């Protein structure tokens, strides 16, 4: 198998994990504040990566640090706006708005790489975006505070994907992943401690389970896989695959959160799949 094909498959599983985490995280936010959740999730993830990849981290370079801090800034802003926004919106709607970064990435990438996206990439991104709308926008077209925050999150993740492609091709992707995760963990945990002096760590097993799931599979594992995979695929390509998290968010939200799975949702799934296939199959 070509490395690009393996990279695409790996990104698909990242999207699956992130889609499931919308529902897992939503349930956790009924018992824990957004910043404390992020602080615990990213701090634990950074510690896990430090243990597993300590040999690579010994050889960290200035370029790794620069890339990690720039990408980490967008990761931090993206997750804060997404997690706070999720308190005020549904998992599937959050998944759709986050997935709208698929339309932003091709054009943001142009300003950095000076390579205009191919026609099939643009068409695939637009079809995918339309499909995301079918998945999650309700008939009232209501835009709430949580939706606005999540739209800012989409912009941050679009910039994160774009800068990841730029930096991982000339730096160590694992070291960059560690720095961006550690930066997010330190800042969110610090703010949580300042704002919540009476911190209680006596959460039940379900809450800790969701935190560890997010830390291990959706943070340490996901960002390590994404950074390595983007060495072998374009940012536009990665964005289209990763936006399928909204499909998984819709499916898991239906199974575990009780959100209805209407006909328009199924149509949306088909359109998203068509967008991905156009990007994948057309040369």
PDB file of C-alpha atoms in Angstrom:
ATOM      1  CA  UNK A   1       0.000   0.000   0.000  1.00  0.00           C
ATOM      2  CA  UNK A   2       1.146   3.528  -0.735  1.00  0.00           C
ATOM      3  CA  UNK A   3       2.076   5.618   2.268  1.00  0.00           C
ATOM      4  CA  UNK A   4      -0.596   8.148   1.255  1.00  0.00           C
ATOM      5  CA  UNK A   5      -3.271   5.422   1.374  1.00  0.00           C
ATOM      6  CA  UNK A   6      -2.140   4.273   4.813  1.00  0.00           C
ATOM      7  CA  UNK A   7      -2.156   7.911   5.939  1.00  0.00           C
ATOM      8  CA  UNK A   8      -5.739   8.337   4.702  1.00  0.00           C
ATOM      9  CA  UNK A   9      -6.901   5.200   6.529  1.00  0.00           C
ATOM     10  CA  UNK A  10      -5.203   6.400   9.723  1.00  0.00           C
ATOM     11  CA  UNK A  11      -6.914   9.807   9.445  1.00  0.00           C
ATOM     12  CA  UNK A  12     -10.253   8.036   8.963  1.00  0.00           C
ATOM     13  CA  UNK A  13      -9.852   6.275  12.321  1.00  0.00           C
ATOM     14  CA  UNK A  14      -8.880   9.582  13.933  1.00  0.00           C
ATOM     15  CA  UNK A  15     -12.152  11.040  12.633  1.00  0.00           C
ATOM     16  CA  UNK A  16     -14.075   8.056  14.035  1.00  0.00           C
ATOM     17  CA  UNK A  17     -12.572   8.573  17.495  1.00  0.00           C
ATOM     18  CA  UNK A  18     -13.273  12.312  17.443  1.00  0.00           C
ATOM     19  CA  UNK A  19     -16.870  11.693  16.329  1.00  0.00           C
ATOM     20  CA  UNK A  20     -17.474   9.349  19.249  1.00  0.00           C
ATOM     21  CA  UNK A  21     -15.845  11.810  21.627  1.00  0.00           C
ATOM     22  CA  UNK A  22     -18.476  14.493  20.897  1.00  0.00           C
ATOM     23  CA  UNK A  23     -21.018  12.304  22.694  1.00  0.00           C
ATOM     24  CA  UNK A  24     -18.638  11.116  25.429  1.00  0.00           C
ATOM     25  CA  UNK A  25     -17.488  14.678  26.108  1.00  0.00           C
ATOM     26  CA  UNK A  26     -21.023  16.105  26.065  1.00  0.00           C
ATOM     27  CA  UNK A  27     -22.023  13.774  28.891  1.00  0.00           C
ATOM     28  CA  UNK A  28     -18.913  14.708  30.897  1.00  0.00           C
ATOM     29  CA  UNK A  29     -19.692  18.423  30.603  1.00  0.00           C
ATOM     30  CA  UNK A  30     -22.849  17.892  32.651  1.00  0.00           C
ATOM     31  CA  UNK A  31     -20.623  17.226  35.677  1.00  0.00           C
ATOM     32  CA  UNK A  32     -17.333  19.036  34.970  1.00  0.00           C
ATOM     33  CA  UNK A  33     -16.467  22.487  33.609  1.00  0.00           C
ATOM     34  CA  UNK A  34     -15.040  22.788  30.067  1.00  0.00           C
ATOM     35  CA  UNK A  35     -11.650  24.152  31.130  1.00  0.00           C
ATOM     36  CA  UNK A  36     -11.136  21.536  33.828  1.00  0.00           C
ATOM     37  CA  UNK A  37     -12.069  18.796  31.365  1.00  0.00           C
ATOM     38  CA  UNK A  38      -9.555  20.119  28.822  1.00  0.00           C
ATOM     39  CA  UNK A  39      -6.887  20.667  31.466  1.00  0.00           C
ATOM     40  CA  UNK A  40      -7.115  17.095  32.738  1.00  0.00           C
ATOM     41  CA  UNK A  41      -7.436  15.594  29.250  1.00  0.00           C
ATOM     42  CA  UNK A  42      -4.461  17.389  27.704  1.00  0.00           C
ATOM     43  CA  UNK A  43      -2.218  17.220  30.779  1.00  0.00           C
ATOM     44  CA  UNK A  44      -2.694  13.452  31.039  1.00  0.00           C
ATOM     45  CA  UNK A  45      -2.124  13.148  27.299  1.00  0.00           C
ATOM     46  CA  UNK A  46       1.141  15.122  27.488  1.00  0.00           C
ATOM     47  CA  UNK A  47       2.392  12.953  30.361  1.00  0.00           C
ATOM     48  CA  UNK A  48       1.536   9.810  28.388  1.00  0.00           C
ATOM     49  CA  UNK A  49       3.422  11.054  25.330  1.00  0.00           C
ATOM     50  CA  UNK A  50       6.423  12.054  27.465  1.00  0.00           C
ATOM     51  CA  UNK A  51       6.652   8.481  28.768  1.00  0.00           C
ATOM     52  CA  UNK A  52       6.197   6.776  25.393  1.00  0.00           C
ATOM     53  CA  UNK A  53       8.294   9.108  23.220  1.00  0.00           C
ATOM     54  CA  UNK A  54      10.933  10.272  25.722  1.00  0.00           C
ATOM     55  CA  UNK A  55      13.803   9.216  23.423  1.00  0.00           C
ATOM     56  CA  UNK A  56      12.524  11.375  20.566  1.00  0.00           C
ATOM     57  CA  UNK A  57      11.820  14.297  22.871  1.00  0.00           C
ATOM     58  CA  UNK A  58      15.495  14.354  23.923  1.00  0.00           C
ATOM     59  CA  UNK A  59      16.369  15.397  20.366  1.00  0.00           C
ATOM     60  CA  UNK A  60      13.824  18.193  20.112  1.00  0.00           C
ATOM     61  CA  UNK A  61      14.893  21.092  17.862  1.00  0.00           C
ATOM     62  CA  UNK A  62      14.093  24.796  17.637  1.00  0.00           C
ATOM     63  CA  UNK A  63      12.049  24.092  14.510  1.00  0.00           C
ATOM     64  CA  UNK A  64      10.027  21.473  16.431  1.00  0.00           C
ATOM     65  CA  UNK A  65       9.357  23.999  19.198  1.00  0.00           C
ATOM     66  CA  UNK A  66       8.399  26.754  16.745  1.00  0.00           C
ATOM     67  CA  UNK A  67       5.999  24.510  14.836  1.00  0.00           C
ATOM     68  CA  UNK A  68       4.567  23.025  18.021  1.00  0.00           C
ATOM     69  CA  UNK A  69       3.852  26.422  19.577  1.00  0.00           C
ATOM     70  CA  UNK A  70       2.208  27.847  16.438  1.00  0.00           C
ATOM     71  CA  UNK A  71       0.062  24.761  15.851  1.00  0.00           C
ATOM     72  CA  UNK A  72      -0.549  24.443  19.590  1.00  0.00           C
ATOM     73  CA  UNK A  73      -1.989  27.971  19.743  1.00  0.00           C
ATOM     74  CA  UNK A  74      -4.690  27.031  17.227  1.00  0.00           C
ATOM     75  CA  UNK A  75      -5.284  23.695  18.988  1.00  0.00           C
ATOM     76  CA  UNK A  76      -5.749  25.554  22.280  1.00  0.00           C
ATOM     77  CA  UNK A  77      -8.165  28.122  20.850  1.00  0.00           C
ATOM     78  CA  UNK A  78      -9.979  25.463  18.819  1.00  0.00           C
ATOM     79  CA  UNK A  79     -10.631  23.122  21.726  1.00  0.00           C
ATOM     80  CA  UNK A  80     -11.581  25.879  24.171  1.00  0.00           C
ATOM     81  CA  UNK A  81     -14.180  27.362  21.802  1.00  0.00           C
ATOM     82  CA  UNK A  82     -15.425  23.897  20.799  1.00  0.00           C
ATOM     83  CA  UNK A  83     -15.737  22.561  24.350  1.00  0.00           C
ATOM     84  CA  UNK A  84     -17.425  25.684  25.744  1.00  0.00           C
ATOM     85  CA  UNK A  85     -19.672  25.779  22.660  1.00  0.00           C
ATOM     86  CA  UNK A  86     -20.649  22.141  23.165  1.00  0.00           C
ATOM     87  CA  UNK A  87     -22.239  23.107  26.483  1.00  0.00           C
ATOM     88  CA  UNK A  88     -24.784  25.188  24.529  1.00  0.00           C
ATOM     89  CA  UNK A  89     -25.371  23.004  21.450  1.00  0.00           C
ATOM     90  CA  UNK A  90     -25.897  19.364  20.491  1.00  0.00           C
ATOM     91  CA  UNK A  91     -23.128  16.874  19.618  1.00  0.00           C
ATOM     92  CA  UNK A  92     -24.198  16.499  15.974  1.00  0.00           C
ATOM     93  CA  UNK A  93     -24.535  20.252  15.419  1.00  0.00           C
ATOM     94  CA  UNK A  94     -21.131  20.809  16.989  1.00  0.00           C
ATOM     95  CA  UNK A  95     -19.747  18.131  14.686  1.00  0.00           C
ATOM     96  CA  UNK A  96     -21.177  19.839  11.600  1.00  0.00           C
ATOM     97  CA  UNK A  97     -19.906  23.314  12.418  1.00  0.00           C
ATOM     98  CA  UNK A  98     -16.471  21.967  13.324  1.00  0.00           C
ATOM     99  CA  UNK A  99     -16.445  20.077  10.033  1.00  0.00           C
ATOM    100  CA  UNK A 100     -17.014  23.302   8.098  1.00  0.00           C
ATOM    101  CA  UNK A 101     -13.239  23.797   8.278  1.00  0.00           C
ATOM    102  CA  UNK A 102     -13.097  21.524   5.231  1.00  0.00           C
ATOM    103  CA  UNK A 103     -14.111  24.491   3.050  1.00  0.00           C
ATOM    104  CA  UNK A 104     -11.654  26.869   4.726  1.00  0.00           C
ATOM    105  CA  UNK A 105      -8.534  24.705   4.496  1.00  0.00           C
ATOM    106  CA  UNK A 106      -7.927  24.719   0.700  1.00  0.00           C
ATOM    107  CA  UNK A 107      -7.874  28.505   0.597  1.00  0.00           C
ATOM    108  CA  UNK A 108      -5.893  28.997   3.802  1.00  0.00           C
ATOM    109  CA  UNK A 109      -3.347  26.489   2.475  1.00  0.00           C
ATOM    110  CA  UNK A 110      -2.918  28.600  -0.669  1.00  0.00           C
ATOM    111  CA  UNK A 111      -1.616  31.567   1.329  1.00  0.00           C
ATOM    112  CA  UNK A 112       0.990  29.375   3.030  1.00  0.00           C
ATOM    113  CA  UNK A 113       2.068  26.922   0.313  1.00  0.00           C
ATOM    114  CA  UNK A 114       1.239  29.134  -2.718  1.00  0.00           C
ATOM    115  CA  UNK A 115      -0.212  26.002  -4.323  1.00  0.00           C
ATOM    116  CA  UNK A 116      -3.811  26.484  -5.428  1.00  0.00           C
ATOM    117  CA  UNK A 117      -5.982  23.432  -4.600  1.00  0.00           C
ATOM    118  CA  UNK A 118      -6.947  21.108  -7.432  1.00  0.00           C
ATOM    119  CA  UNK A 119     -10.460  21.298  -8.860  1.00  0.00           C
ATOM    120  CA  UNK A 120     -11.490  17.904  -7.465  1.00  0.00           C
ATOM    121  CA  UNK A 121     -10.319  18.989  -3.997  1.00  0.00           C
ATOM    122  CA  UNK A 122     -12.442  22.144  -4.129  1.00  0.00           C
ATOM    123  CA  UNK A 123     -15.497  20.285  -5.480  1.00  0.00           C
ATOM    124  CA  UNK A 124     -15.069  17.522  -2.899  1.00  0.00           C
ATOM    125  CA  UNK A 125     -14.788  20.051  -0.082  1.00  0.00           C
ATOM    126  CA  UNK A 126     -17.924  21.941  -1.179  1.00  0.00           C
ATOM    127  CA  UNK A 127     -20.009  18.756  -1.572  1.00  0.00           C
ATOM    128  CA  UNK A 128     -18.792  17.572   1.823  1.00  0.00           C
ATOM    129  CA  UNK A 129     -19.744  20.905   3.395  1.00  0.00           C
ATOM    130  CA  UNK A 130     -23.264  20.719   1.915  1.00  0.00           C
ATOM    131  CA  UNK A 131     -23.572  17.168   3.263  1.00  0.00           C
ATOM    132  CA  UNK A 132     -22.498  18.357   6.704  1.00  0.00           C
ATOM    133  CA  UNK A 133     -25.333  20.881   6.581  1.00  0.00           C
ATOM    134  CA  UNK A 134     -27.880  18.139   5.884  1.00  0.00           C
ATOM    135  CA  UNK A 135     -26.478  16.155   8.817  1.00  0.00           C
ATOM    136  CA  UNK A 136     -26.782  18.766  11.510  1.00  0.00           C
ATOM    137  CA  UNK A 137     -28.665  21.988  10.703  1.00  0.00           C
ATOM    138  CA  UNK A 138     -32.282  21.864  11.885  1.00  0.00           C
ATOM    139  CA  UNK A 139     -35.272  23.214   9.972  1.00  0.00           C
ATOM    140  CA  UNK A 140     -35.339  26.430  12.021  1.00  0.00           C
ATOM    141  CA  UNK A 141     -31.772  27.377  11.034  1.00  0.00           C
ATOM    142  CA  UNK A 142     -31.249  28.589  14.593  1.00  0.00           C
ATOM    143  CA  UNK A 143     -27.812  30.050  15.349  1.00  0.00           C
ATOM    144  CA  UNK A 144     -27.013  30.205  19.052  1.00  0.00           C
ATOM    145  CA  UNK A 145     -24.069  31.286  21.189  1.00  0.00           C
ATOM    146  CA  UNK A 146     -22.682  27.760  21.163  1.00  0.00           C
ATOM    147  CA  UNK A 147     -22.842  27.710  17.348  1.00  0.00           C
ATOM    148  CA  UNK A 148     -20.873  30.969  17.068  1.00  0.00           C
ATOM    149  CA  UNK A 149     -18.161  29.660  19.382  1.00  0.00           C
ATOM    150  CA  UNK A 150     -17.982  26.425  17.402  1.00  0.00           C
ATOM    151  CA  UNK A 151     -17.623  28.376  14.141  1.00  0.00           C
ATOM    152  CA  UNK A 152     -14.562  30.105  15.639  1.00  0.00           C
ATOM    153  CA  UNK A 153     -13.371  26.618  16.580  1.00  0.00           C
ATOM    154  CA  UNK A 154     -13.700  25.525  12.923  1.00  0.00           C
ATOM    155  CA  UNK A 155     -11.501  28.410  11.786  1.00  0.00           C
ATOM    156  CA  UNK A 156      -8.862  27.517  14.393  1.00  0.00           C
ATOM    157  CA  UNK A 157      -8.847  23.850  13.354  1.00  0.00           C
ATOM    158  CA  UNK A 158      -8.590  24.852   9.689  1.00  0.00           C
ATOM    159  CA  UNK A 159      -5.464  26.851  10.552  1.00  0.00           C
ATOM    160  CA  UNK A 160      -4.181  23.950  12.661  1.00  0.00           C
ATOM    161  CA  UNK A 161      -4.526  21.493   9.767  1.00  0.00           C
ATOM    162  CA  UNK A 162      -2.911  23.955   7.351  1.00  0.00           C
ATOM    163  CA  UNK A 163       0.099  24.735   9.543  1.00  0.00           C
ATOM    164  CA  UNK A 164       0.482  21.045  10.440  1.00  0.00           C
ATOM    165  CA  UNK A 165       1.105  20.174   6.788  1.00  0.00           C
ATOM    166  CA  UNK A 166       3.675  22.965   6.563  1.00  0.00           C
ATOM    167  CA  UNK A 167       5.677  22.093   9.692  1.00  0.00           C
ATOM    168  CA  UNK A 168       5.566  18.278   9.854  1.00  0.00           C
ATOM    169  CA  UNK A 169       7.318  18.014   6.486  1.00  0.00           C
ATOM    170  CA  UNK A 170      10.423  19.702   7.878  1.00  0.00           C
ATOM    171  CA  UNK A 171      10.257  18.835  11.587  1.00  0.00           C
ATOM    172  CA  UNK A 172       9.615  15.851  13.862  1.00  0.00           C
ATOM    173  CA  UNK A 173       5.811  15.277  13.877  1.00  0.00           C
ATOM    174  CA  UNK A 174       5.826  13.499  17.258  1.00  0.00           C
ATOM    175  CA  UNK A 175       7.734  16.303  18.968  1.00  0.00           C
ATOM    176  CA  UNK A 176       5.368  18.863  17.446  1.00  0.00           C
ATOM    177  CA  UNK A 177       2.357  16.855  18.671  1.00  0.00           C
ATOM    178  CA  UNK A 178       3.784  16.738  22.202  1.00  0.00           C
ATOM    179  CA  UNK A 179       4.400  20.497  22.304  1.00  0.00           C
ATOM    180  CA  UNK A 180       0.932  21.408  21.031  1.00  0.00           C
ATOM    181  CA  UNK A 181      -0.715  19.034  23.517  1.00  0.00           C
ATOM    182  CA  UNK A 182       1.449  20.181  26.448  1.00  0.00           C
ATOM    183  CA  UNK A 183       0.788  23.850  25.655  1.00  0.00           C
ATOM    184  CA  UNK A 184      -2.969  23.293  25.630  1.00  0.00           C
ATOM    185  CA  UNK A 185      -2.841  21.236  28.830  1.00  0.00           C
ATOM    186  CA  UNK A 186      -0.716  23.728  30.793  1.00  0.00           C
ATOM    187  CA  UNK A 187      -2.797  26.779  29.853  1.00  0.00           C
ATOM    188  CA  UNK A 188      -6.244  25.216  30.297  1.00  0.00           C
ATOM    189  CA  UNK A 189      -5.279  23.565  33.583  1.00  0.00           C
ATOM    190  CA  UNK A 190      -3.743  26.812  34.839  1.00  0.00           C
ATOM    191  CA  UNK A 191      -6.874  28.827  34.034  1.00  0.00           C
ATOM    192  CA  UNK A 192      -9.102  26.129  35.547  1.00  0.00           C
ATOM    193  CA  UNK A 193      -7.134  26.165  38.800  1.00  0.00           C
ATOM    194  CA  UNK A 194      -7.256  29.978  38.998  1.00  0.00           C
ATOM    195  CA  UNK A 195     -10.978  30.173  38.240  1.00  0.00           C
ATOM    196  CA  UNK A 196     -11.970  27.103  40.240  1.00  0.00           C
ATOM    197  CA  UNK A 197     -10.019  27.180  43.517  1.00  0.00           C
ATOM    198  CA  UNK A 198     -12.305  24.566  45.064  1.00  0.00           C
ATOM    199  CA  UNK A 199     -11.395  21.835  42.597  1.00  0.00           C
ATOM    200  CA  UNK A 200     -12.890  18.436  43.285  1.00  0.00           C
ATOM    201  CA  UNK A 201     -11.261  15.404  41.701  1.00  0.00           C
ATOM    202  CA  UNK A 202     -13.846  13.040  43.159  1.00  0.00           C
ATOM    203  CA  UNK A 203     -15.554  12.482  39.823  1.00  0.00           C
ATOM    204  CA  UNK A 204     -17.277   9.171  39.287  1.00  0.00           C
ATOM    205  CA  UNK A 205     -15.821   6.366  37.186  1.00  0.00           C
ATOM    206  CA  UNK A 206     -17.797   7.388  34.095  1.00  0.00           C
ATOM    207  CA  UNK A 207     -16.348  10.924  34.107  1.00  0.00           C
ATOM    208  CA  UNK A 208     -12.784   9.675  34.581  1.00  0.00           C
ATOM    209  CA  UNK A 209     -13.384   7.123  31.838  1.00  0.00           C
ATOM    210  CA  UNK A 210     -14.400   9.865  29.412  1.00  0.00           C
ATOM    211  CA  UNK A 211     -11.362  11.955  30.370  1.00  0.00           C
ATOM    212  CA  UNK A 212      -8.977   9.037  29.813  1.00  0.00           C
ATOM    213  CA  UNK A 213     -10.690   8.141  26.529  1.00  0.00           C
ATOM    214  CA  UNK A 214     -10.203  11.706  25.331  1.00  0.00           C
ATOM    215  CA  UNK A 215      -6.602  11.838  26.572  1.00  0.00           C
ATOM    216  CA  UNK A 216      -5.381   8.508  25.188  1.00  0.00           C
ATOM    217  CA  UNK A 217      -7.298   7.987  21.949  1.00  0.00           C
ATOM    218  CA  UNK A 218      -8.530  11.450  20.930  1.00  0.00           C
ATOM    219  CA  UNK A 219      -5.517  13.526  21.928  1.00  0.00           C
ATOM    220  CA  UNK A 220      -2.185  11.694  22.284  1.00  0.00           C
ATOM    221  CA  UNK A 221      -3.019   8.999  19.762  1.00  0.00           C
ATOM    222  CA  UNK A 222      -5.015  11.216  17.391  1.00  0.00           C
ATOM    223  CA  UNK A 223      -2.530  14.077  17.110  1.00  0.00           C
ATOM    224  CA  UNK A 224       0.463  11.769  16.809  1.00  0.00           C
ATOM    225  CA  UNK A 225      -1.291   9.886  13.990  1.00  0.00           C
ATOM    226  CA  UNK A 226      -2.491  13.095  12.309  1.00  0.00           C
ATOM    227  CA  UNK A 227       0.932  14.740  12.354  1.00  0.00           C
ATOM    228  CA  UNK A 228       2.678  11.679  10.931  1.00  0.00           C
ATOM    229  CA  UNK A 229      -0.071  11.110   8.331  1.00  0.00           C
ATOM    230  CA  UNK A 230       0.074  14.686   7.079  1.00  0.00           C
ATOM    231  CA  UNK A 231       3.659  14.147   5.992  1.00  0.00           C
ATOM    232  CA  UNK A 232       2.202  12.018   3.192  1.00  0.00           C
ATOM    233  CA  UNK A 233      -1.037  13.816   2.262  1.00  0.00           C
ATOM    234  CA  UNK A 234      -2.190  17.389   1.602  1.00  0.00           C
ATOM    235  CA  UNK A 235      -3.972  19.566   4.136  1.00  0.00           C
ATOM    236  CA  UNK A 236      -7.087  19.736   1.925  1.00  0.00           C
ATOM    237  CA  UNK A 237      -7.112  15.953   1.630  1.00  0.00           C
ATOM    238  CA  UNK A 238      -6.707  15.575   5.399  1.00  0.00           C
ATOM    239  CA  UNK A 239      -9.468  18.111   6.113  1.00  0.00           C
ATOM    240  CA  UNK A 240     -12.004  16.262   3.928  1.00  0.00           C
ATOM    241  CA  UNK A 241     -11.261  12.933   5.642  1.00  0.00           C
ATOM    242  CA  UNK A 242     -11.223  14.376   9.156  1.00  0.00           C
ATOM    243  CA  UNK A 243     -14.548  16.146   8.626  1.00  0.00           C
ATOM    244  CA  UNK A 244     -16.221  12.725   8.485  1.00  0.00           C
ATOM    245  CA  UNK A 245     -16.103  12.994  12.266  1.00  0.00           C
ATOM    246  CA  UNK A 246     -19.438  14.811  11.889  1.00  0.00           C
ATOM    247  CA  UNK A 247     -20.965  11.647  10.390  1.00  0.00           C
ATOM    248  CA  UNK A 248     -19.737   9.614  13.333  1.00  0.00           C
ATOM    249  CA  UNK A 249     -20.881  12.353  15.712  1.00  0.00           C
ATOM    250  CA  UNK A 250     -24.370  12.114  14.179  1.00  0.00           C
ATOM    251  CA  UNK A 251     -24.459   8.309  14.345  1.00  0.00           C
ATOM    252  CA  UNK A 252     -23.161   8.102  17.909  1.00  0.00           C
ATOM    253  CA  UNK A 253     -25.408  10.990  18.968  1.00  0.00           C
ATOM    254  CA  UNK A 254     -28.368   8.993  17.629  1.00  0.00           C
ATOM    255  CA  UNK A 255     -27.246   5.792  19.383  1.00  0.00           C
ATOM    256  CA  UNK A 256     -26.201   7.210  22.755  1.00  0.00           C
ATOM    257  CA  UNK A 257     -27.688  10.727  23.053  1.00  0.00           C
ATOM    258  CA  UNK A 258     -31.123  10.102  21.535  1.00  0.00           C
ATOM    259  CA  UNK A 259     -30.890  12.610  18.663  1.00  0.00           C
ATOM    260  CA  UNK A 260     -33.208  11.607  15.786  1.00  0.00           C
ATOM    261  CA  UNK A 261     -31.729  10.165  12.570  1.00  0.00           C
ATOM    262  CA  UNK A 262     -33.950  11.733   9.886  1.00  0.00           C
ATOM    263  CA  UNK A 263     -33.952  11.264   6.109  1.00  0.00           C
ATOM    264  CA  UNK A 264     -32.023  14.498   5.583  1.00  0.00           C
ATOM    265  CA  UNK A 265     -29.327  13.148   7.881  1.00  0.00           C
ATOM    266  CA  UNK A 266     -28.932  10.056   5.725  1.00  0.00           C
ATOM    267  CA  UNK A 267     -28.773  12.288   2.620  1.00  0.00           C
ATOM    268  CA  UNK A 268     -26.052  14.273   4.369  1.00  0.00           C
ATOM    269  CA  UNK A 269     -24.068  11.103   5.056  1.00  0.00           C
ATOM    270  CA  UNK A 270     -24.236  10.192   1.362  1.00  0.00           C
ATOM    271  CA  UNK A 271     -23.062  13.661   0.290  1.00  0.00           C
ATOM    272  CA  UNK A 272     -20.152  13.630   2.738  1.00  0.00           C
ATOM    273  CA  UNK A 273     -19.116  10.204   1.472  1.00  0.00           C
ATOM    274  CA  UNK A 274     -19.365  11.473  -2.120  1.00  0.00           C
ATOM    275  CA  UNK A 275     -17.157  14.442  -1.270  1.00  0.00           C
ATOM    276  CA  UNK A 276     -14.546  12.191   0.311  1.00  0.00           C
ATOM    277  CA  UNK A 277     -14.577   9.809  -2.676  1.00  0.00           C
ATOM    278  CA  UNK A 278     -14.192  12.682  -5.160  1.00  0.00           C
ATOM    279  CA  UNK A 279     -11.157  13.882  -3.245  1.00  0.00           C
ATOM    280  CA  UNK A 280      -9.745  10.360  -2.858  1.00  0.00           C
ATOM    281  CA  UNK A 281     -10.383   8.735  -6.238  1.00  0.00           C
ATOM    282  CA  UNK A 282     -10.004  11.520  -8.794  1.00  0.00           C
ATOM    283  CA  UNK A 283      -6.287  11.886  -9.676  1.00  0.00           C
TER     284      UNK A 283
END
